[in-house]
Coordinates of C-alpha atoms in Angstrom, one line a residue:
Chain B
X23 CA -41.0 -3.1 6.3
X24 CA -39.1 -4.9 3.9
X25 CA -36.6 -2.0 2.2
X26 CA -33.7 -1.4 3.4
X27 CA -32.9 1.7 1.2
X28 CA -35.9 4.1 -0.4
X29 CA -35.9 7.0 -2.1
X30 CA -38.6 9.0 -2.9
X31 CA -38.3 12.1 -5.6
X32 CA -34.8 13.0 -4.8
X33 CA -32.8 15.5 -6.7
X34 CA -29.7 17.5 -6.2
X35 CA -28.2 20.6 -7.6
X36 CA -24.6 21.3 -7.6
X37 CA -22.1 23.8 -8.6
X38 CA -25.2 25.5 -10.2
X39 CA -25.7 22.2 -12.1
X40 CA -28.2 19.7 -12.0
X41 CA -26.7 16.2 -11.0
X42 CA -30.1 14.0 -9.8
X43 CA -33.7 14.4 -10.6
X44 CA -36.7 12.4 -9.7
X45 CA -34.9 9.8 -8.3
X46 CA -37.0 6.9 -7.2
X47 CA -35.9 3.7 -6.2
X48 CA -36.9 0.8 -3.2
X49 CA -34.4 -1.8 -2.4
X50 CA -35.4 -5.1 -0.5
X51 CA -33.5 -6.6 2.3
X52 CA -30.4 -9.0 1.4
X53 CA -30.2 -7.9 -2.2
X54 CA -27.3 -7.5 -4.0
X55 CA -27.0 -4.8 -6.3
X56 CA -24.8 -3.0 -9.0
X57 CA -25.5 0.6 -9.6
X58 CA -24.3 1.3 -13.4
X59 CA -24.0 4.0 -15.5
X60 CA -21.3 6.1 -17.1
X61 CA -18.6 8.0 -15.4
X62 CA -20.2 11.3 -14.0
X63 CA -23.7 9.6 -14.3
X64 CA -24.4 10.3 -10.6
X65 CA -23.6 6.9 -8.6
X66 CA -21.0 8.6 -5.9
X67 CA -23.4 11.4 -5.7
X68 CA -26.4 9.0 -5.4
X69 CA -24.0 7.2 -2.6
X70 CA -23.3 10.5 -1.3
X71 CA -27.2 11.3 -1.3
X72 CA -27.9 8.0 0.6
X73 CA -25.0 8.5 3.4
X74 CA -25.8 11.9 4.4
X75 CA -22.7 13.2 3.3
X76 CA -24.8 15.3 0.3
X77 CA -26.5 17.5 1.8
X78 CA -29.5 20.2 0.7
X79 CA -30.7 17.6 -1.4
X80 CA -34.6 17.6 -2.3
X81 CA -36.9 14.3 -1.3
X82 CA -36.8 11.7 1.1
X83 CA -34.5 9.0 1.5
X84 CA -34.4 6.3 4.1
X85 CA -32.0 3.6 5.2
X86 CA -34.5 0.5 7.4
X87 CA -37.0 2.7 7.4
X88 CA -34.9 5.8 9.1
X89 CA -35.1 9.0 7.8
X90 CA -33.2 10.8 10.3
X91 CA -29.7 11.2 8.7
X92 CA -27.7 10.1 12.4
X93 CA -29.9 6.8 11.9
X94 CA -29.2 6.8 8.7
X95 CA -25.7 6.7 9.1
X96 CA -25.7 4.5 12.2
X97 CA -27.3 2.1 9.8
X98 CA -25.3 1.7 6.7
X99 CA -21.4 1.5 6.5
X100 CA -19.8 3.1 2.8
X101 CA -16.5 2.9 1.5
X102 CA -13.8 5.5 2.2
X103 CA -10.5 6.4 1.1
X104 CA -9.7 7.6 4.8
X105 CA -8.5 11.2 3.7
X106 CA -9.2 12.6 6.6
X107 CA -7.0 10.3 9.1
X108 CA -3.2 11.1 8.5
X109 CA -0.8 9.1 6.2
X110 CA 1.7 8.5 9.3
X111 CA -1.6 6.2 10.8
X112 CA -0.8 2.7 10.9
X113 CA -3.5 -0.1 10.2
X114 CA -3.2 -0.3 13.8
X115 CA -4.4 2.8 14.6
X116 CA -7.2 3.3 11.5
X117 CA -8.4 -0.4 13.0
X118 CA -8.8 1.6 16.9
X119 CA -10.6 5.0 14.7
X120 CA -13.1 2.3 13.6
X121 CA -13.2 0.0 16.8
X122 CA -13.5 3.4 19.3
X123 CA -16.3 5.7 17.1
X124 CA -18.3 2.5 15.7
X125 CA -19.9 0.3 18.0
X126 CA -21.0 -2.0 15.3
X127 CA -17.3 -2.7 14.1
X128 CA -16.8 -6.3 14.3
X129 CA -13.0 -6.4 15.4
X130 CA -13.0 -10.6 14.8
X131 CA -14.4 -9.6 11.3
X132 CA -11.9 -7.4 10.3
X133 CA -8.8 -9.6 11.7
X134 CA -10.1 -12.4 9.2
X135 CA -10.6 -9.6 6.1
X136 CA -7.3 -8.4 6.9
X137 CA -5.5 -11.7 7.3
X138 CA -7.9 -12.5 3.9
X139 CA -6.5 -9.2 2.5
X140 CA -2.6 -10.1 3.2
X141 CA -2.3 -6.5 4.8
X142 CA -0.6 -6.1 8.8
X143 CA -1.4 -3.9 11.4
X144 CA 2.1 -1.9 11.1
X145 CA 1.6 -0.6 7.9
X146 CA 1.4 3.2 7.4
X147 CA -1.6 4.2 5.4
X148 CA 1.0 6.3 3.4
X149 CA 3.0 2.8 2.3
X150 CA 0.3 1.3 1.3
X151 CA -0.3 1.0 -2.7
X152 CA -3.5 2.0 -4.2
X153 CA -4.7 -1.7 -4.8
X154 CA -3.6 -2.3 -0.7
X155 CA -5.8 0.9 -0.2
X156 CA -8.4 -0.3 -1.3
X157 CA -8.2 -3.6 0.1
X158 CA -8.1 -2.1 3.3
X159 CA -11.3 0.1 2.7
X160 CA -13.3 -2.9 1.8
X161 CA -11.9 -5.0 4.9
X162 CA -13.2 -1.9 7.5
X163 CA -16.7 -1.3 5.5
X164 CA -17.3 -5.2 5.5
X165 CA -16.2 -5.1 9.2
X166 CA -19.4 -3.4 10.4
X167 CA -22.1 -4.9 11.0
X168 CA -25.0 -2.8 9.4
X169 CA -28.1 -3.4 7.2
X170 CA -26.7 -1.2 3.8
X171 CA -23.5 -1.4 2.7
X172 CA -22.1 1.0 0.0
X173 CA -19.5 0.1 -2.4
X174 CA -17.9 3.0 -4.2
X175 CA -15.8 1.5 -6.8
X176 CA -13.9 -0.6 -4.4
X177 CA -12.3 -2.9 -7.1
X178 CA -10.6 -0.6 -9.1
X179 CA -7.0 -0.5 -8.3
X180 CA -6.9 -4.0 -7.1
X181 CA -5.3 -7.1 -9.3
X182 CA -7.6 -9.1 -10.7
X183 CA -7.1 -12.7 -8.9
X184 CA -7.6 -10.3 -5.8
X185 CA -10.7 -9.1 -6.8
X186 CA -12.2 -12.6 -8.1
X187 CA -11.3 -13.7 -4.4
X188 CA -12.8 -10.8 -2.3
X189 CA -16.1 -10.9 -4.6
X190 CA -16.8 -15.0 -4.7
X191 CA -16.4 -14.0 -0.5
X192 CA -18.6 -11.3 -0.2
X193 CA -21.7 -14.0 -0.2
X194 CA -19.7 -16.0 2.5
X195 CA -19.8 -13.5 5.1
X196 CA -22.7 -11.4 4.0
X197 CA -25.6 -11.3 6.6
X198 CA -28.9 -12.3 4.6
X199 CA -30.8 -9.3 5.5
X200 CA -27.8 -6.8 4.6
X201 CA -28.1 -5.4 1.3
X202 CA -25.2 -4.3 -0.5
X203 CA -24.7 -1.6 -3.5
X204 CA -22.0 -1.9 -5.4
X205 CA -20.7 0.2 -7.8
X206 CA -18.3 -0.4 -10.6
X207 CA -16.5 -0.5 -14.0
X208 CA -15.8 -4.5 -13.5
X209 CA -19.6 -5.2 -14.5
X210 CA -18.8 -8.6 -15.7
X211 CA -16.8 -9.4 -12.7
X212 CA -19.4 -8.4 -10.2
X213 CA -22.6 -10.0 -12.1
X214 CA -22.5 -13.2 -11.0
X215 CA -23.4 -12.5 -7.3
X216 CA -26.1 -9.5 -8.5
X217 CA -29.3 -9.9 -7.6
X218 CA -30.7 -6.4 -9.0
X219 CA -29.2 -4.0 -11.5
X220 CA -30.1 -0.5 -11.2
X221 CA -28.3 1.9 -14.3
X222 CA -28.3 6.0 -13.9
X223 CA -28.7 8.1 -17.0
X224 CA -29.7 11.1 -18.0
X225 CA -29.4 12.1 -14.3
X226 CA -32.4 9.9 -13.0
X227 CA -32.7 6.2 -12.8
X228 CA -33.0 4.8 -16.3
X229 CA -33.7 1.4 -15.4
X230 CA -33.8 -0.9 -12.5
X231 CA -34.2 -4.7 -13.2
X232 CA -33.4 -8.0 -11.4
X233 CA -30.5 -10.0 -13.1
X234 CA -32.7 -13.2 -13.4
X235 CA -34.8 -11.5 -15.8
X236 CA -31.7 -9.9 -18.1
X237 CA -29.9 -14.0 -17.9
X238 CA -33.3 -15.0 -18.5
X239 CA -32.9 -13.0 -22.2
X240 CA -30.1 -15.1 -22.5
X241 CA -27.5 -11.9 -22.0
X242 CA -25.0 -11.5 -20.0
X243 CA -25.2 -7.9 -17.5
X244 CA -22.3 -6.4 -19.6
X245 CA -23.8 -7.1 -22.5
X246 CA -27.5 -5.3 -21.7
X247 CA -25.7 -2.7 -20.6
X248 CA -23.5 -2.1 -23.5
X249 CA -26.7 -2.5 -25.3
X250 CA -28.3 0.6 -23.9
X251 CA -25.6 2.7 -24.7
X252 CA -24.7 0.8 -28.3
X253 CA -28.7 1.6 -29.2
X254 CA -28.8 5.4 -27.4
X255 CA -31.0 3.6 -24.7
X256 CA -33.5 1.4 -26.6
X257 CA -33.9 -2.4 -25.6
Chain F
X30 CA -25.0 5.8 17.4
X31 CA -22.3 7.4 18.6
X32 CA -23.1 9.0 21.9
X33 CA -21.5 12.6 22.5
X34 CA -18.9 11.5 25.0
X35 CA -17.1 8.5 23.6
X36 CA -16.4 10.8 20.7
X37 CA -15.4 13.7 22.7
X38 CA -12.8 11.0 24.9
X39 CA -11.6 9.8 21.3
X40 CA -10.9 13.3 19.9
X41 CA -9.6 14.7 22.7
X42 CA -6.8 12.1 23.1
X43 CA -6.1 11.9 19.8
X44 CA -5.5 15.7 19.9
X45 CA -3.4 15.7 23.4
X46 CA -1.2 13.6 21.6
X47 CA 0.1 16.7 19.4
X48 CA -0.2 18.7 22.5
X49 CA 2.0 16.3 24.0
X50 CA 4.6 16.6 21.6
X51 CA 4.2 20.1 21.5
X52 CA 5.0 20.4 25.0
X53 CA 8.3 18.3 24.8
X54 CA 9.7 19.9 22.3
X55 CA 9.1 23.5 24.0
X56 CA 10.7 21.9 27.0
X57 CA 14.0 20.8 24.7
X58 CA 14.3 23.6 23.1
X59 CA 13.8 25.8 26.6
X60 CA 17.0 23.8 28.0
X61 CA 19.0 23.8 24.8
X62 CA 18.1 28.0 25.0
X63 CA 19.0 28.6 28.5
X64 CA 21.9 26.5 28.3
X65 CA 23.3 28.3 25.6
X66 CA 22.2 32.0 27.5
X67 CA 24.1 30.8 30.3
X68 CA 27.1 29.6 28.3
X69 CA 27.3 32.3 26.3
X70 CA 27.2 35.2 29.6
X71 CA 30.1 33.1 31.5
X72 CA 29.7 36.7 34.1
X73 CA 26.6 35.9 35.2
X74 CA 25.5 34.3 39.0
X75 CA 24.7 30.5 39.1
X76 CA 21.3 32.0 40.1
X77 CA 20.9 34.4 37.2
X78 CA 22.4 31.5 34.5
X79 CA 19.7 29.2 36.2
X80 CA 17.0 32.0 35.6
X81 CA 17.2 31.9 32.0
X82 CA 15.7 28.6 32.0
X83 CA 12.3 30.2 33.4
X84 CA 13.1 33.4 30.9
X85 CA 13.4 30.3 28.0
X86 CA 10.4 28.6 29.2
X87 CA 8.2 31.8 29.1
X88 CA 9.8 33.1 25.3
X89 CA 9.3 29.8 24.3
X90 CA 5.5 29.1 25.7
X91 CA 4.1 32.1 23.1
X92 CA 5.7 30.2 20.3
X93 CA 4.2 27.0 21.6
X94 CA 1.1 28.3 21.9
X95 CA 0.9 29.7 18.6
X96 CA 2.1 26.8 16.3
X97 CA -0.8 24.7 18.4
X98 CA -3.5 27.6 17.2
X99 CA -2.0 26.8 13.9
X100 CA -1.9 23.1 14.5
X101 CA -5.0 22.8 15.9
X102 CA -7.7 25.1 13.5
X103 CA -6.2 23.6 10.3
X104 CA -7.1 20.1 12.2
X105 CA -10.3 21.2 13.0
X106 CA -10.8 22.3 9.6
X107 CA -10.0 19.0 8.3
X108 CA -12.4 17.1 10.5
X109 CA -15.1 18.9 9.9
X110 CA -14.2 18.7 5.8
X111 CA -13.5 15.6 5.9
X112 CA -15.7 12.3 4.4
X113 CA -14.4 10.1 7.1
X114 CA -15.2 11.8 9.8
X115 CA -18.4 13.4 8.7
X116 CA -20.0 9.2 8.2
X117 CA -20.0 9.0 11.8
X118 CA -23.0 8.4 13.4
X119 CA -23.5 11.6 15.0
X120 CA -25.5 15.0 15.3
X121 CA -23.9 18.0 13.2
X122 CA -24.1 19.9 15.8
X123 CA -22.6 17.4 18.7
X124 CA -20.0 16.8 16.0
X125 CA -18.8 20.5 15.4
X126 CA -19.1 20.7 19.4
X127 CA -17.1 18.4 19.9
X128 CA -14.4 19.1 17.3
X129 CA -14.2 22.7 18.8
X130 CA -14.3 22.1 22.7
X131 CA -11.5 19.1 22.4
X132 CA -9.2 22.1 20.8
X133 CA -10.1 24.3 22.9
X134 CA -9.4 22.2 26.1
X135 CA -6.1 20.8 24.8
X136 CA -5.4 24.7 24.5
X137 CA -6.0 24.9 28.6
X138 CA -4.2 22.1 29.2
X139 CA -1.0 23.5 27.0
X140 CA -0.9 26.5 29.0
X141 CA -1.6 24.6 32.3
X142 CA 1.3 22.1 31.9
X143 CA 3.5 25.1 30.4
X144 CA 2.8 27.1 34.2
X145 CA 3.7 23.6 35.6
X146 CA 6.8 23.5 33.4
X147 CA 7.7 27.0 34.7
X148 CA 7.2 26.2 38.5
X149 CA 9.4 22.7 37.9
X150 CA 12.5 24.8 36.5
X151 CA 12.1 27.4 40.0
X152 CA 12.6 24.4 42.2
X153 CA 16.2 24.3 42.0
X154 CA 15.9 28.1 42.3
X155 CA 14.9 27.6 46.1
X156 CA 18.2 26.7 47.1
X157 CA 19.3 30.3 46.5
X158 CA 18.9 32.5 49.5
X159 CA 17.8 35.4 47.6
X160 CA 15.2 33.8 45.2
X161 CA 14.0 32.6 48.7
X162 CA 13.9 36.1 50.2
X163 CA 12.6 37.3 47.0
X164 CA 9.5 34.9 47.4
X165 CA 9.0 35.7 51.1
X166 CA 9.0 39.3 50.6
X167 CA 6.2 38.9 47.9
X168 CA 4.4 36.7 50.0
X169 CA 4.0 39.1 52.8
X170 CA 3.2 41.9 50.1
X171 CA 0.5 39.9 48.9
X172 CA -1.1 39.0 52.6
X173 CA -0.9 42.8 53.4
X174 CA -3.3 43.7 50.5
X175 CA -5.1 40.8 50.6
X176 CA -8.7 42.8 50.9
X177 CA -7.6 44.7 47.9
X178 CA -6.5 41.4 45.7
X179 CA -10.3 39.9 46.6
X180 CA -12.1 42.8 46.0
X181 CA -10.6 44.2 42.6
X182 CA -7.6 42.4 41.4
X183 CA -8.9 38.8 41.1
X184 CA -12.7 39.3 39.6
X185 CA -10.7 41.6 37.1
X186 CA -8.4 38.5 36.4
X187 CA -10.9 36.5 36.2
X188 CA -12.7 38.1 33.6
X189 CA -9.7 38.6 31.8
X190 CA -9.3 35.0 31.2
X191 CA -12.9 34.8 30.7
X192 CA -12.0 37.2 28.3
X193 CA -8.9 35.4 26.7
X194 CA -10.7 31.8 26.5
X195 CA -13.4 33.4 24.8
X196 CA -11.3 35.2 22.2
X197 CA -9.8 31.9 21.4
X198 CA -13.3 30.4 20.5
X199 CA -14.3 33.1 18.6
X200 CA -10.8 32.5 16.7
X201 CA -11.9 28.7 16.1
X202 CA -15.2 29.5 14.9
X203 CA -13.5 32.1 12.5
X204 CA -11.9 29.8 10.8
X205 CA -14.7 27.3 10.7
X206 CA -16.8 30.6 9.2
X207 CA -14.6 31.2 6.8
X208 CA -14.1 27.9 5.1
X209 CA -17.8 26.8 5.5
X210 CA -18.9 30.3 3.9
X211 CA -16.1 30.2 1.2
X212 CA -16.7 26.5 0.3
X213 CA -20.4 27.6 0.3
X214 CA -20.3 30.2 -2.1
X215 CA -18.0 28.3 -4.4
X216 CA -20.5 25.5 -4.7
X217 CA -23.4 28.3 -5.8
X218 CA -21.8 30.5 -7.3
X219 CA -19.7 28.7 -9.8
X220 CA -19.6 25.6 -12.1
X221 CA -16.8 24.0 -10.7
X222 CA -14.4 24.2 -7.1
X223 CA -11.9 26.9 -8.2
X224 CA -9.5 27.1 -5.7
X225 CA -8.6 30.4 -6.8
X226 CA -12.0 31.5 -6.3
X227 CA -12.1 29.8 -3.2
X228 CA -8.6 32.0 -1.9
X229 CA -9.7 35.1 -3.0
X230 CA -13.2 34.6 -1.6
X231 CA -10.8 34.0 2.0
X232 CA -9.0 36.9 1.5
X233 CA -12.6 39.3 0.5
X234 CA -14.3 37.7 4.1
X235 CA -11.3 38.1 6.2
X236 CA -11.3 41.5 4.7
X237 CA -14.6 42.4 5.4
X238 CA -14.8 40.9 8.9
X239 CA -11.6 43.2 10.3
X240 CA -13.6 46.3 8.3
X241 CA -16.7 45.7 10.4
X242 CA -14.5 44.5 13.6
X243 CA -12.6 47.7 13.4
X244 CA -15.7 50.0 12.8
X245 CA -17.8 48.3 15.3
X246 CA -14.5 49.0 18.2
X247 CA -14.8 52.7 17.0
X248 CA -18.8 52.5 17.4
X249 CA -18.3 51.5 20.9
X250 CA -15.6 54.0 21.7
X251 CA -17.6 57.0 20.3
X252 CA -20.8 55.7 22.6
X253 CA -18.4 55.1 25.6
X254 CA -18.8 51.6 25.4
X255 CA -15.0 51.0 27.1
X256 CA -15.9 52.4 30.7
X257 CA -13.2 53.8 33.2
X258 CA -14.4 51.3 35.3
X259 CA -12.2 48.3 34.9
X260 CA -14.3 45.7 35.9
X261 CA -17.5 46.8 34.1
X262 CA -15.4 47.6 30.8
X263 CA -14.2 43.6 31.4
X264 CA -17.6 42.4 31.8
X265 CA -19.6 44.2 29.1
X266 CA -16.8 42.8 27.0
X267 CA -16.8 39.6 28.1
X268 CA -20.7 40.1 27.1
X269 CA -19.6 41.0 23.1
X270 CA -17.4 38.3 23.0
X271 CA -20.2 35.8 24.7
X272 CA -22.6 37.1 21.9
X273 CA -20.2 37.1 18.9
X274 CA -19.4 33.7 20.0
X275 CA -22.8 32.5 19.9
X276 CA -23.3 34.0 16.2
X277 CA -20.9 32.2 14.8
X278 CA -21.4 28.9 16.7
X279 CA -25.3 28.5 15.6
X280 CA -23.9 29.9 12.0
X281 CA -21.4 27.3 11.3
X282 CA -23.4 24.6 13.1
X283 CA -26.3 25.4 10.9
X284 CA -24.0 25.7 7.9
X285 CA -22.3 22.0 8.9
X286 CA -25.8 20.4 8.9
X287 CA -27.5 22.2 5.6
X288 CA -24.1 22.5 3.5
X289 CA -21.0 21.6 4.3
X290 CA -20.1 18.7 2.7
X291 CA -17.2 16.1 3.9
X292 CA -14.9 15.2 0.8

């Protein structure tokens, strides 16, 4: 078994709508990979799909080889915006949430990320500032030691020189059987560390390349992928 | 994997802590209330002033207990809704189990540290001679019918808080009903998550649940379902209650795994 994440004919309906259809997709172990596509494409809902958190979805997914959602889950590790913890929770007490209910939570991990992140363990989750937020998220998903990791737009709020720092790091500490998914706006930002590209349109996976080959073109991953919407989806 | 227990030792704490809290401030305002009771009738006996800080505790216990049902399903509710707690690596069904049994248990503890609260503030009341005679006479009361207390009065009381614990499950699972099936029908029903859909979709199931619930307690009247014996009337509805229970546990447990989504 060398995929850590495969999908098999999945679709999902919502609000009497059709989000995903015939989604098929294999990713091998210790790849890196953007998941593009426009806003309301799908790629939270394909995240969602992937988590277990979307349920009544149709097809199989599996995470290392597990279909069973609780494996599933006990085998990747996604962003979160930590909604359902109170704002009064300092980073103290998120930290113990994560360290208490996951026993793959690295605690060493997450002091370094959160020394790396400039953020202390007395901070309320309601003082902290979007980009901090954030910052945080990315420090306790990183902070687990699983074989999928799912990146929900995790740059977005943060400051630029921030987000050059945390991505140039994410090969550092990155086991090299963990496979990552990242998705997000910053394409350009991102592509250097890509190892696959995988863009959602028109509700299904429109295309799913390795990076190599779209450098080996001589474009950049921005620019292929402003292509396919610039030409309606011709190469 | 997150085995069944750790989780259960995590949320209960986390949810004693509001218990906790809870139970303090009843315990302020108790003394601030008696104190002011006894201020306020300057007439009264040191022992009657000092008996409004049990009449305080006991006035104030049904508010406490109340705000903590409040407390406690809207907490529930937003665990089980909620995307952070829903990525744990854990069964639907252990999960909602879990979530409802650490509320439920922090609700026996509430009321068990409230009777504890009580029997601190009648301490001082033994110094009075007639609290003390008071006691002793009820004491011996109680030893003369002793037979009688065994034989009816205490299976009847337990099956009355059989009863009561019961009742305050099938209050938690309500709830749970309610939002799962609203959310539910929301999500098929429409093209996007009105919340004024979702409110008056509350208000139409709450509705039609106390329709049925009051036609189903005239059902068993007209069938002499409530017996004139006390302690079969207790257990047959200790035996609704048991059933209703289970209806809406395998309901909202099946709902959690197939639809409810965490946001």
């Amino acid at each position: 078994m060398s995929e850590n994440l495969e999908l098999e004919n999945v679709s999902y309906k919502k609000n009497r709508q059709e989000i995903l259809k015939n989604i098929n997709l294999k990713i091998g172990k210790g790849k890196i990979v953007a998941l593009l596509g426009e806003n309301g494409a799908g790629k939270t809902t394909l995240m969602r799909i992937i988590s277990g958190l979307a349920k009544n979805y149709h097809g199989i997914v599996k995470v290392n080889g597990e279909q069973d959602v609780v494996q599933r889950k006990a085998n990747l590790s996604m962003t979160d915006a930590l909604k359902g913890l109170l704002e009064s929770y300092t980073i103290e007490q998120v930290k113990n949430f994560f360290l208490s209910l996951y026993s793959d939570f690295d605690i060493e991990e997450f002091e370094k990320l959160k020394d790396f992140m400039k953020l202390n363990d007395e901070m309320k989750l309601s003082q902290l500032s979007r980009g901090m937020k954030q910052k945080l998220e990315i420090a306790l998903t990183l902070s687990r030691k699983t074989n999928l990791y799912l990146l929900d737009e995790p740059f977005s709020g943060i400051d630029v020189m921030a987000r050059k720092r945390i991505i140039n790091s994410i090969l550092l500490w990155k086991d090299p059987d963990a496979t990552i998914i990242i998705s997000d706006h910053f394409v350009n930002e991102i592509s250097s560390i890509l190892d696959e590209i995988v863009i959602i349109k028109d509700k299904t996976i429109y295309r799913h390349l390795s990076a190599d080959d779209v450098r080996a073109e001589g474009k950049s991953i921005d620019q292929y992928y402003e292509a396919l919407y610039e030409d309606g989806g011709t190469e | 994997m997150l085995s069944t227990g750790e989780f259960f030792k995590y949320t209960f704490k986390l949810k004693n802590k509001s218990v906790n809290f809870l139970l303090l401030l009843q315990f302020i305002v108790a003394i601030i209330g008696a104190c002011w009771l006894a201020i306020y009738n300057s007439k009264l006996t040191l022992l009657d002033k000092w008996s409004m800080g049990i009449v305080m505790v006991e006035i104030t216990s049904i508010f406490a207990i109340i705000i903590y049902l409040f407390i406690s399903t809207v907490s529930n509710e937003k665990i089980n809704s909620s995307k952070t707690w829903q990525l744990l690596p854990i069964s639907s069904k252990n999960f909602y189990l879990v979530n409802l049994f650490s509320s439920v248990l922090n609700a026996i503890y509430l009321v068990f540290m409230q009777v504890i609260m009580a029997l601190i503030v009648l301490i001082p009341l033994t110094a009075f001679k007639e609290f003390r005679k008071g006691v002793g006479l009820t004491y011996s009361l109680i030893l003369k019918r002793m037979d009688l207390i065994l034989k009816d009065v205490l299976p009847i009381s337990i099956l009355i808080v059989v009863f009561m614990l019961l009742f305050l499950i099938a209050l938690y699972l309500f709830v749970t009903t309610v939002n799962f099936v609203s959310t539910l029908l929301v999500e098929q029903l429409s093209k996007n998550n009105s919340k004024l859909a979702r409110f008056l979709l509350i208000v139409v199931i709450v509705v039609i649940t106390l329709i049925i619930g009051i036609n189903m307690i005239d059902l068993a009247a007209s069938i002499n379902f409530f017996s004139s014996n006390t302690w079969l009337q207790w257990v047959r509805l200790d035996g609704v209650m048991i059933f209703i229970d289970l209806i809406f546990l395998f309901l909202n447990i099946w709902l959690l795994k197939n639809y409810h989504e965490g946001r």
